[in-house]
Short mmCIF file of C-alpha atoms and ligand atoms in Angstrom, two decimals:
data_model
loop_
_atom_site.label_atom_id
_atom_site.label_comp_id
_atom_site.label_asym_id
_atom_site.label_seq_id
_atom_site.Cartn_x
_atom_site.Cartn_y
_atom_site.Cartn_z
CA UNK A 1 39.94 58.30 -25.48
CA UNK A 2 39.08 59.02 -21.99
CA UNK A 3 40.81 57.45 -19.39
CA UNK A 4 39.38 54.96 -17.46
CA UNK A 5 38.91 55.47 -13.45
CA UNK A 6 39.86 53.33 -10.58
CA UNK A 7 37.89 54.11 -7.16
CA UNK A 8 38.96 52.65 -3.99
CA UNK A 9 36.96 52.91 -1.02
CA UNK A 10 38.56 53.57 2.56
CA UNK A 11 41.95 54.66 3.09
CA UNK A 12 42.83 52.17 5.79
CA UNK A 13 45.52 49.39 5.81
CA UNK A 14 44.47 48.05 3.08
CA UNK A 15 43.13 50.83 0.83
CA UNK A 16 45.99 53.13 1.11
CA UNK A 17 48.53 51.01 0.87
CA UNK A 18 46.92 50.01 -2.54
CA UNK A 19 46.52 53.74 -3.27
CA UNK A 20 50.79 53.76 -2.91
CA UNK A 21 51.57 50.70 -4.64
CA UNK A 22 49.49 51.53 -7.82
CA UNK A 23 50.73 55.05 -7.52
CA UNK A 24 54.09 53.56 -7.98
CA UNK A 25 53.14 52.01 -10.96
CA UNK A 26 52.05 55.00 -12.29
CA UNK A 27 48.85 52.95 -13.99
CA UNK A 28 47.01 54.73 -17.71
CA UNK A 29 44.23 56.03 -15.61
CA UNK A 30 42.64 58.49 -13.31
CA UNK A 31 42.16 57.41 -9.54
CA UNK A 32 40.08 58.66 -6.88
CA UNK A 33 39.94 57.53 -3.20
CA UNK A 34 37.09 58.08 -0.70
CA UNK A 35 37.16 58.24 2.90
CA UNK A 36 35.20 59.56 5.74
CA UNK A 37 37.74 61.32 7.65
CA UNK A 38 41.11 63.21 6.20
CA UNK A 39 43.76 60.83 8.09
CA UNK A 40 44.76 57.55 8.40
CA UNK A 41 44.08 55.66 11.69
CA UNK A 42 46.53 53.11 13.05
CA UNK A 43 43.53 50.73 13.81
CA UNK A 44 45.74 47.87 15.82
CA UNK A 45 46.93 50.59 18.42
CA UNK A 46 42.82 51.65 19.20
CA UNK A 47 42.85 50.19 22.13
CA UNK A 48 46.02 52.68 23.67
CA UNK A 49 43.66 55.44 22.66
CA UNK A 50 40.57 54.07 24.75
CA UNK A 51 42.85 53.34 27.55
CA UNK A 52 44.13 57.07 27.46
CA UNK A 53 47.48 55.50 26.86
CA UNK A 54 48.46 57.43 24.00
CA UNK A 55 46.75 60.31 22.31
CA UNK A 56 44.61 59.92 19.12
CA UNK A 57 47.23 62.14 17.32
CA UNK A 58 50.02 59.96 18.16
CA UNK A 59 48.20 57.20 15.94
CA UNK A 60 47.01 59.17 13.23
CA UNK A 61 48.36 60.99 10.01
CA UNK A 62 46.84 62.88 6.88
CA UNK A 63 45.68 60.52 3.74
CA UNK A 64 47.22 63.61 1.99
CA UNK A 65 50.77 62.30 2.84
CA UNK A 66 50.08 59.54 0.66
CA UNK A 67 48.67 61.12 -2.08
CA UNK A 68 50.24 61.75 -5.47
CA UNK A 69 48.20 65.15 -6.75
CA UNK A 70 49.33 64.35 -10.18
CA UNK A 71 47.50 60.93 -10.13
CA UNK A 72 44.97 60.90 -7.39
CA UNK A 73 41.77 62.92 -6.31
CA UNK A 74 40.62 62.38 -2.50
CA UNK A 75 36.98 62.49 -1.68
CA UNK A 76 36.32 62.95 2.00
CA UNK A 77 32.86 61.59 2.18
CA UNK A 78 31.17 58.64 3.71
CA UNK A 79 30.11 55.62 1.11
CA UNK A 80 26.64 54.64 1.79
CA UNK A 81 26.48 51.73 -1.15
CA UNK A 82 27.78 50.79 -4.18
CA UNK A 83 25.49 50.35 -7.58
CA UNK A 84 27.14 47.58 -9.01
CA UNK A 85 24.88 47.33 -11.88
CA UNK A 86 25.22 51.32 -12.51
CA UNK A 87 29.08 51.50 -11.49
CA UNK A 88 28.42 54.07 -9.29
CA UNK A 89 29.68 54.77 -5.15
CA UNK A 90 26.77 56.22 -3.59
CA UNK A 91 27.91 59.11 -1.30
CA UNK A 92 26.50 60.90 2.23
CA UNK A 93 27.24 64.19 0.92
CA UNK A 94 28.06 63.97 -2.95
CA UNK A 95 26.56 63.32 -5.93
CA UNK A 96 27.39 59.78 -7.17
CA UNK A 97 31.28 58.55 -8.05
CA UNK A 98 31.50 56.70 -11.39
CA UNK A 99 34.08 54.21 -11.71
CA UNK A 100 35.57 51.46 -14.13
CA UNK A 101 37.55 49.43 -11.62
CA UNK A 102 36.57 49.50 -7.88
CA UNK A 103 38.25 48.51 -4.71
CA UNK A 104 36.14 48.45 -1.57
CA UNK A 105 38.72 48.53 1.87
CA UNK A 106 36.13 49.72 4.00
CA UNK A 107 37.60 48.08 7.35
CA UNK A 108 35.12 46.42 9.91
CA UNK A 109 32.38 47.62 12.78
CA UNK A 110 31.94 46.20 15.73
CA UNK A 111 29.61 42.91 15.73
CA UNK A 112 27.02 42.62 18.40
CA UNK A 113 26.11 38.90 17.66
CA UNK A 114 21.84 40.25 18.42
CA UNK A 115 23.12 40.14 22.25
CA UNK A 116 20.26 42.68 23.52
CA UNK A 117 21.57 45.83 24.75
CA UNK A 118 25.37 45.99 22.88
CA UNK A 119 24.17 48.09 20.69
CA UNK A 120 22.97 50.76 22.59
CA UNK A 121 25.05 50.17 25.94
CA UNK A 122 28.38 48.90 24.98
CA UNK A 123 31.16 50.97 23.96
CA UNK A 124 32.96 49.55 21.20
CA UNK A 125 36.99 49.82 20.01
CA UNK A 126 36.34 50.38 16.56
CA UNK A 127 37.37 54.41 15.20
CA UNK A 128 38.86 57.30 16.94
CA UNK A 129 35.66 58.73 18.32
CA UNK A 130 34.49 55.16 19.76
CA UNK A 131 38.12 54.89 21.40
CA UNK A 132 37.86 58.54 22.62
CA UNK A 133 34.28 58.31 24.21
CA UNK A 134 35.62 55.00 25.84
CA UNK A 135 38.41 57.06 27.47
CA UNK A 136 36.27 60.32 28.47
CA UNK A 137 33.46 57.55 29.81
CA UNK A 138 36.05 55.77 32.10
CA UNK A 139 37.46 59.46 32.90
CA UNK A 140 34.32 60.44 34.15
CA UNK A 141 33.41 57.48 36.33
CA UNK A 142 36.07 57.51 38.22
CA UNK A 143 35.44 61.37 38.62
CA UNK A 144 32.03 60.90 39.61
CA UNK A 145 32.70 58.58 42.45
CA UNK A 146 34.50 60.86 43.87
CA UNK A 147 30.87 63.03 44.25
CA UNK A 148 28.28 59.79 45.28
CA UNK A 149 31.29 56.81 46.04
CA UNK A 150 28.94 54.20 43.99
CA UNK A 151 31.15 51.58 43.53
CA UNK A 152 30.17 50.51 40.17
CA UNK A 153 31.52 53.45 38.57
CA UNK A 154 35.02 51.70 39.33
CA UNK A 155 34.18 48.84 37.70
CA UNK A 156 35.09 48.20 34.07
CA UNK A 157 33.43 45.00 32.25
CA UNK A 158 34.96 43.63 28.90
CA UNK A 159 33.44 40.95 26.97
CA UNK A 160 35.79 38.65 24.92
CA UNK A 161 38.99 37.61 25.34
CA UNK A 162 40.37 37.69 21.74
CA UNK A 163 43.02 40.14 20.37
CA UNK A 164 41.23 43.49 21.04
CA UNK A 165 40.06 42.58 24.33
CA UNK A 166 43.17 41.27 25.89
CA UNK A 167 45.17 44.35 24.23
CA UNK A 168 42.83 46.68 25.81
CA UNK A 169 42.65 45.20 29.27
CA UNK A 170 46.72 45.31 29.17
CA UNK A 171 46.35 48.66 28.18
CA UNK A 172 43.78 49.50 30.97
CA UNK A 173 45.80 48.03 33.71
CA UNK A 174 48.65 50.55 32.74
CA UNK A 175 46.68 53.45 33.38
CA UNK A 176 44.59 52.46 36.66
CA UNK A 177 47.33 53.83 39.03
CA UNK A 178 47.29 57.16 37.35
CA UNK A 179 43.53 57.17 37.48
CA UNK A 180 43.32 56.23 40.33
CA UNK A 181 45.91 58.65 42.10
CA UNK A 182 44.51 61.68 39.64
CA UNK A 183 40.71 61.09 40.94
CA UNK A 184 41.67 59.85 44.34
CA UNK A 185 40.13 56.92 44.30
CA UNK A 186 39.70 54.18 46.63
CA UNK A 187 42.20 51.48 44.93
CA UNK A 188 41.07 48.62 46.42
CA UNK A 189 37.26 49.50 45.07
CA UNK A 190 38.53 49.17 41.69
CA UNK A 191 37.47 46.28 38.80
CA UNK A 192 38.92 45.26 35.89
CA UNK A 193 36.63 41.64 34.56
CA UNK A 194 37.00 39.98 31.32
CA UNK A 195 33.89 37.45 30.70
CA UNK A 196 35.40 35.32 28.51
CA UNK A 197 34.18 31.55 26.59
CA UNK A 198 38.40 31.19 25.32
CA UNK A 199 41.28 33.66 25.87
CA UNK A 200 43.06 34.27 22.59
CA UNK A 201 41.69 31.69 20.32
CA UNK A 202 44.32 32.15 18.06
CA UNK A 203 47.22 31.06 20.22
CA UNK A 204 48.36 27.66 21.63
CA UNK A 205 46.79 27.36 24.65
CA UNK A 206 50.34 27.91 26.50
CA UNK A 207 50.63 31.23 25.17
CA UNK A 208 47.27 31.69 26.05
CA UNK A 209 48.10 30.94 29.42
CA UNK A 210 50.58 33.34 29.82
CA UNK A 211 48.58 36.41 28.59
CA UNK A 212 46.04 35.83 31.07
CA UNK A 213 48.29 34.97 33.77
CA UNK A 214 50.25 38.25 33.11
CA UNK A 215 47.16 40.10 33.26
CA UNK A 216 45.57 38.24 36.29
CA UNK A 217 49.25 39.52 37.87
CA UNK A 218 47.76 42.94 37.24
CA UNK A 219 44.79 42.48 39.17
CA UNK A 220 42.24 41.25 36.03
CA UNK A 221 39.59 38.89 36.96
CA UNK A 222 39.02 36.43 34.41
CA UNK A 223 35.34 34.96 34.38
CA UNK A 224 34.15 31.87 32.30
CA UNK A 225 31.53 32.66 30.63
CA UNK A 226 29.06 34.41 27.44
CA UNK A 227 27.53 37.87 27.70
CA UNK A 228 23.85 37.36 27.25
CA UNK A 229 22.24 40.64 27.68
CA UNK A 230 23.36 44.70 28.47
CA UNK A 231 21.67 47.29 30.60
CA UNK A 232 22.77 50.46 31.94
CA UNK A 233 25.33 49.62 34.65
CA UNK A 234 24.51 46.02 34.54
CA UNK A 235 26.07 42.95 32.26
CA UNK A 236 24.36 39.80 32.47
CA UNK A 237 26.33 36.74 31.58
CA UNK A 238 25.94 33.26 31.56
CA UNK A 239 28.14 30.70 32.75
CA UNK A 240 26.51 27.29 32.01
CA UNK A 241 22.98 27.49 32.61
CA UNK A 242 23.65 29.76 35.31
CA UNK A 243 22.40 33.90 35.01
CA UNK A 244 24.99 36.30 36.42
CA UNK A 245 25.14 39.98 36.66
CA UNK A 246 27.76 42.41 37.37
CA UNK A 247 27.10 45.96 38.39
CA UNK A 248 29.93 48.28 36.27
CA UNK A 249 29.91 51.56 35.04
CA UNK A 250 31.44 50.79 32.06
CA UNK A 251 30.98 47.85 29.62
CA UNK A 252 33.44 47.35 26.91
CA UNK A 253 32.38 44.91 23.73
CA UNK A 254 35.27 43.16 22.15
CA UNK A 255 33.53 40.01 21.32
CA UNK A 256 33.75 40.25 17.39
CA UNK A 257 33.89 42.13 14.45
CA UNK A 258 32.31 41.97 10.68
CA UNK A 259 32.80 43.62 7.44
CA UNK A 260 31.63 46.98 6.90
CA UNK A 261 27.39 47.52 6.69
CA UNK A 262 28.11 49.66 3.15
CA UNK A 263 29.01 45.05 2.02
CA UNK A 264 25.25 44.44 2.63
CA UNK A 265 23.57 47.66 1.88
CA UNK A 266 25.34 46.97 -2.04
CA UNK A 267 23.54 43.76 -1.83
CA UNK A 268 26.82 41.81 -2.53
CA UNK A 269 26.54 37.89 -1.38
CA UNK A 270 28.41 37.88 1.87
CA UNK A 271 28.27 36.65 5.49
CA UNK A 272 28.73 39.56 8.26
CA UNK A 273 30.29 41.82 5.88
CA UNK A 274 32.66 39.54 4.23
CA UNK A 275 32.48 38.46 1.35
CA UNK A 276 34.39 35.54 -0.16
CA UNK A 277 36.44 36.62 -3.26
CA UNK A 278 37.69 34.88 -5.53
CA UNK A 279 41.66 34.14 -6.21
CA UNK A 280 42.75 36.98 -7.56
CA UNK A 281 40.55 39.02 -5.17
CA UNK A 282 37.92 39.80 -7.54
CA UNK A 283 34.36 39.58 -6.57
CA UNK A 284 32.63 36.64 -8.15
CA UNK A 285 30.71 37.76 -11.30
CA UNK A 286 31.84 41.03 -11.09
CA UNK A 287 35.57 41.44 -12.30
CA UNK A 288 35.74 44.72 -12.34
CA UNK A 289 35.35 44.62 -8.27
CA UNK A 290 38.19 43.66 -6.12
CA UNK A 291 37.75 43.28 -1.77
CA UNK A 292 39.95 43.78 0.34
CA UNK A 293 41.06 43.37 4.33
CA UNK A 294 38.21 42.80 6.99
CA UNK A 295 35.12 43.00 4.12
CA UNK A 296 36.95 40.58 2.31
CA UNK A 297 36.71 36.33 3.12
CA UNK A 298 40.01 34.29 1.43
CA UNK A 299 39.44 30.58 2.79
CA UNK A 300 42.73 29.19 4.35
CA UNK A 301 43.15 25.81 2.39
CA UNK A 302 45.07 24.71 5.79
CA UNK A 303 41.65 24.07 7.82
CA UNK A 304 38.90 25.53 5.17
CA UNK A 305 37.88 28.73 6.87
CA UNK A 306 38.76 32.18 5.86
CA UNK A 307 41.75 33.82 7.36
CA UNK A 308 41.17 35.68 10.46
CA UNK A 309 40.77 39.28 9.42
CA UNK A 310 44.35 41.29 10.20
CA UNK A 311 46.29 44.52 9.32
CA UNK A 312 48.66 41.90 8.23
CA UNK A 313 46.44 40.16 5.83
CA UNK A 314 44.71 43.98 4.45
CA UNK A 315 48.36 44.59 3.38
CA UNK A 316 49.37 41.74 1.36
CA UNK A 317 46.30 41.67 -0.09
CA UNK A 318 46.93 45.44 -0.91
CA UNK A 319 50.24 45.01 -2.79
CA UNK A 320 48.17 42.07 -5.00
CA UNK A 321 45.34 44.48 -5.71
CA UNK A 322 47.29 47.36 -6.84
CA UNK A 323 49.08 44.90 -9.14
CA UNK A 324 45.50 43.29 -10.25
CA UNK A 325 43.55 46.73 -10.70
CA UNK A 326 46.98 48.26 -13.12
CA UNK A 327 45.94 44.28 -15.04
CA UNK A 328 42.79 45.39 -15.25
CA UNK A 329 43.56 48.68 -16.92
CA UNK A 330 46.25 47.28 -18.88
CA UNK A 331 43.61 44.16 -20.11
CA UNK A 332 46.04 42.17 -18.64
CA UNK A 333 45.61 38.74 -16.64
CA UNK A 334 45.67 38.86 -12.68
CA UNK A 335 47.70 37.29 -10.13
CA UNK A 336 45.81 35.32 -7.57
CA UNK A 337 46.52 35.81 -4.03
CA UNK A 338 48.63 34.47 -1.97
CA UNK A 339 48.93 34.93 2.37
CA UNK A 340 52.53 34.45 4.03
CA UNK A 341 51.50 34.55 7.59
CA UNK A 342 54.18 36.33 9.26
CA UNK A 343 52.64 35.96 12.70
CA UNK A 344 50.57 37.81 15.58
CA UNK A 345 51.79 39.41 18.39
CA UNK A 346 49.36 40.08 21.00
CA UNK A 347 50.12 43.44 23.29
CA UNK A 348 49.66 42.95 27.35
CA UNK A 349 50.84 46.51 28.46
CA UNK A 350 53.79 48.00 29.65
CA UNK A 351 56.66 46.20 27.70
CA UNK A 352 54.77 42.99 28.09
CA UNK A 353 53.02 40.96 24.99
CA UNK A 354 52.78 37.41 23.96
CA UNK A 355 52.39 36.20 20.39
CA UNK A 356 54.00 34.02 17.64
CA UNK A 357 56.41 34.90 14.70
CA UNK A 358 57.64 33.44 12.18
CA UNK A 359 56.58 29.98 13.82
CA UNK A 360 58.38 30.46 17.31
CA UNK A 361 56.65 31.31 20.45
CA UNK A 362 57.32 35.01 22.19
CA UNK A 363 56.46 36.03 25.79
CA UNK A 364 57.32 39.12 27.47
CA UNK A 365 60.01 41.61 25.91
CA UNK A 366 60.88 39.69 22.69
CA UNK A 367 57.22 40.13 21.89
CA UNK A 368 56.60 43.49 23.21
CA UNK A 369 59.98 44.20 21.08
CA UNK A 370 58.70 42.07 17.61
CA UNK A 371 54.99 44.23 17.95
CA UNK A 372 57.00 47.30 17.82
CA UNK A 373 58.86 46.36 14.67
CA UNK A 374 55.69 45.20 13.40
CA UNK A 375 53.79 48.77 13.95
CA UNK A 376 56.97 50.66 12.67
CA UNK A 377 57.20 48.30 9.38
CA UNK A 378 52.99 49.21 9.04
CA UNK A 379 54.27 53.00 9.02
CA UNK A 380 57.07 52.55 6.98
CA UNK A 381 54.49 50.42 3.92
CA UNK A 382 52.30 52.61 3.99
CA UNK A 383 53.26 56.57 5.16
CA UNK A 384 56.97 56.25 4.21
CA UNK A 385 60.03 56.48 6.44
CA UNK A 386 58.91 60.24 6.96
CA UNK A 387 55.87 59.38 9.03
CA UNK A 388 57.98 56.19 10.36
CA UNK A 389 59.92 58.46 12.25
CA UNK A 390 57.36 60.86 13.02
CA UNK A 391 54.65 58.45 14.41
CA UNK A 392 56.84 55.26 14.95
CA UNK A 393 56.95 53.33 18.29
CA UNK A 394 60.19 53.11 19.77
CA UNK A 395 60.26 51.27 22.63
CA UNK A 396 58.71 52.51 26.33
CA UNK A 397 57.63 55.84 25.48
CA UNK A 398 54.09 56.68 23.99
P1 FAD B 1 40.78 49.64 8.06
O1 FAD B 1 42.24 49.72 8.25
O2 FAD B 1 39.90 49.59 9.24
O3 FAD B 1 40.34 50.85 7.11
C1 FAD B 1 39.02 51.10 6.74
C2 FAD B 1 38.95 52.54 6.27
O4 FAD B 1 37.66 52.79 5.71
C3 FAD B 1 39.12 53.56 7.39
O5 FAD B 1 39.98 54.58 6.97
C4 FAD B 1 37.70 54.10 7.64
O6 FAD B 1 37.70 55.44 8.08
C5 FAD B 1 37.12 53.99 6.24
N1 FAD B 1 35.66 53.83 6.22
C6 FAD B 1 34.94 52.90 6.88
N2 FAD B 1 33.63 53.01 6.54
C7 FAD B 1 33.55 54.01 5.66
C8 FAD B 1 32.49 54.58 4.91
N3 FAD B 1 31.24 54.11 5.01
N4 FAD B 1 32.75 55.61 4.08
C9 FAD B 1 34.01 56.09 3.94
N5 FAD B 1 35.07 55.58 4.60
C10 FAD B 1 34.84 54.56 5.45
N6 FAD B 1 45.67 43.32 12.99
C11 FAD B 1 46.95 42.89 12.91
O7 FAD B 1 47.38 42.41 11.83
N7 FAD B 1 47.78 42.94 14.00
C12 FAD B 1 47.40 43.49 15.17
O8 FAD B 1 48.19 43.56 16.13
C13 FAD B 1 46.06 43.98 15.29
N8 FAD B 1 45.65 44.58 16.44
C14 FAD B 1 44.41 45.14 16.48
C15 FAD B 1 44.05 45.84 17.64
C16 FAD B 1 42.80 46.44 17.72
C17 FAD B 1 42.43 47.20 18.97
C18 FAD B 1 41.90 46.34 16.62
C19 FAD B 1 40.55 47.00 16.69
C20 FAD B 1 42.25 45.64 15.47
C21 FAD B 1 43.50 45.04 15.38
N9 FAD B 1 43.91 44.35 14.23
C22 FAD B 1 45.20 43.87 14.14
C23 FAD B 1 43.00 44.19 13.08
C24 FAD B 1 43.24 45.27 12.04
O9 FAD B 1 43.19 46.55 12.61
C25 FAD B 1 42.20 45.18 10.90
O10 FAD B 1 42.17 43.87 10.42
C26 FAD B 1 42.60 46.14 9.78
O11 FAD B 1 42.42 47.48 10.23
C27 FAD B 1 41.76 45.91 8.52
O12 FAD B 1 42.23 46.74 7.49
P2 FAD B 1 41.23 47.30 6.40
O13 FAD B 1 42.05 47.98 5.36
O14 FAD B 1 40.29 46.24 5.98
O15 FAD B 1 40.35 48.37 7.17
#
């Protein structure tokens, strides 16, 4: 009888460390996973690599550490949609992947809300070539001034004030003096400005408090405010009523996220790229689909809205859906999901972060210390103590 195949789509937090987990469990069938690139990106550090901080490489490391040739086949393609009715992943490159169990871990994009001009103006933290362009663009501002001294080229705009934004503005701050000696730049010309409706959401608002005040320290101006429209060199905003523009050579959109675009193009019932599974991660009338991570929607019975979308989250979720998709194979019932929040800890820069764990509040170096475990643990779940102590974080130096 042949044996039946399990696809999973993106080798990201989620996706491989379902890919490890059902490896363990050595499961009767054949599995394949599909990404676009060979490695697996550290997504939560992003933001180091835009800031030129760390190095892309430093964050990476090959899907093929992961893989078990015995059991698993990569495909490095891109997924353009799924054919549910067909059972069939619809490839860039490729002829068509045929599956009997799917998992689609296809991570998030960057969500430009219809505010005119993101999507062809705004960088975006969101892969390793966004992150990298965002570094070269900053790079070469501050290299050009030097030529025409236009002012706005030292200015650097970011819109939002949730996780991303604040960890990338930390991040930022860290590297202005070396900038800023390497180009020899005027100092005192330089801008960092978050236009912000609510720092950190997430947190209590004294925690809140703290990350921008740390950050203000660092020379951040903090504007109240929405983005309402993008040009080239200028961000409009709107505080109140009120139109505002700021002149800045470089824009930086950190104002949301949504599920991948490969959720809609598959014509699956969702709302910006998520779609709400059911318990045991399945997809409603389609149990032989299970979503995972940021495509996925799990509705926190605490305050009825889904979970915010988190490494943390993709994980759990991961060890569940390598259990469910071996049930699945086996004809055997699945186990419904169930989040332990373990906390967030929210980087500032330097050995600075803010966040809470395990339902205490952190500032400063017990956070930065607590993010660090959390990144190493990530490594450990998913590469192995190999790349652990290969790629792990351990303490001040990047
Ligand atoms: P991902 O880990 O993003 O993986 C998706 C995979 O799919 C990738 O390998 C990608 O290459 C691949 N892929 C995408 N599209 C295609 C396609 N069409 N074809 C083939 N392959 C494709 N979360 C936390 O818990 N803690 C944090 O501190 C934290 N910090 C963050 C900081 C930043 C700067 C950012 C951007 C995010 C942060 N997050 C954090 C959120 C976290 O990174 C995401 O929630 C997490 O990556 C989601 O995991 P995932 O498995 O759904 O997708």
């Amino acid at each position: 009888m042949r044996k039946k195949r399990i696809v999973i789509l993106g080798a990201g937090y989620g996706g491989l460390r379902t890919l490890k987990k059902l490896q363990e469990s050595h499961p009767n069938a054949d599995i394949v996973i599909i990404n676009k690139n060979d490695y697996h990106c550290e997504t939560t550090s992003l933001h180091e690599v835009a800031a030129g901080t760390t190095n892309a490489e430093k964050i990476c490391y090959p899907i093929s550490c992961v893989i078990d040739k015995k059991q698993t086949v990569f495909v490095q393609d891109t997924v353009l949609r799924v054919d549910r009715e067909e059972k069939k992943v619809i490839l860039k490159q490729r002829g068509p992947v045929a599956y009997d169990f799917l998992l689609i871990s296809l991570g998030f994009e960057s969500e430009t809300f219809g505010i005119q001009g993101i999507e062809d103006y705004a960088l975006a933290i969101s892969d390793i070539p966004s992150v990298q362009r965002i570094r070269h663009h900053i790079e070469t501002q501050f290299a050009r001034w030097a030529e025409d001294h236009k002012d706005e080229r030292l200015t650097i705009v970011v819109g939002g004030a949730g996780f991303t934004s604040l960890e990338f503005l930390g991040e930022v701050t860290e590297r202005l003096p070396e900038l800023i000696r390497r180009y020899d730049v005027n100092g005192s010309k330089v801008r960092v400005v978050c236009i912000e409706s609510t720092v950190l959401p997430m947190f209590d608002r004294k925690l809140a408090g703290y990350g921008t005040s740390r950050l203000r320290a660092r020379g951040v101006e903090f504007v109240p405010g929405r983005v309402n429209r993008v040009l080239p060199n200028h961000v409009y905003y709107k505080s109140g009523e009120e139109l505002h523009v700021i002149h800045a050579g470089t824009f930086v959109w950190g104002g949301g996220v949504r599920g991948s675009s490969v959720i809609a193009a598959s014509g699956f019932e969702q709302q910006r790229g998520r779609v709400q599974v059911n318990g045991d991660l399945t997809v409603p009338g389609y149990p032989d689909i299970l979503i995972i991570g940021d495509c996925s929607a799990i509705i926190d019975p605490g305050c009825g809205r889904p979970y915010p979308t988190t490494a943390q989250i993709a994980m759990q979720q991961a060890d569940y859906a390598a259990y469910n998709l071996k049930a699945l194979v086996d004809g055997r019932d699945l186990k419904a999901f169930v989040y332990k929040s373990k906390g967030t800890v929210c980087s500032l820069g330097g050995n600075d972060a803010v966040g809470q764990v395990m339902g205490r509040n952190l500032r400063g170096y017990p956070a930065f210390f607590m993010k660090k475990v959390i990144e190493n643990r990530s490594l450990v779940k998913i590469g192995g103590v190999e790349t652990m102590l290969r790629k792990g974080r351990f303490g001040f130096s990047k």
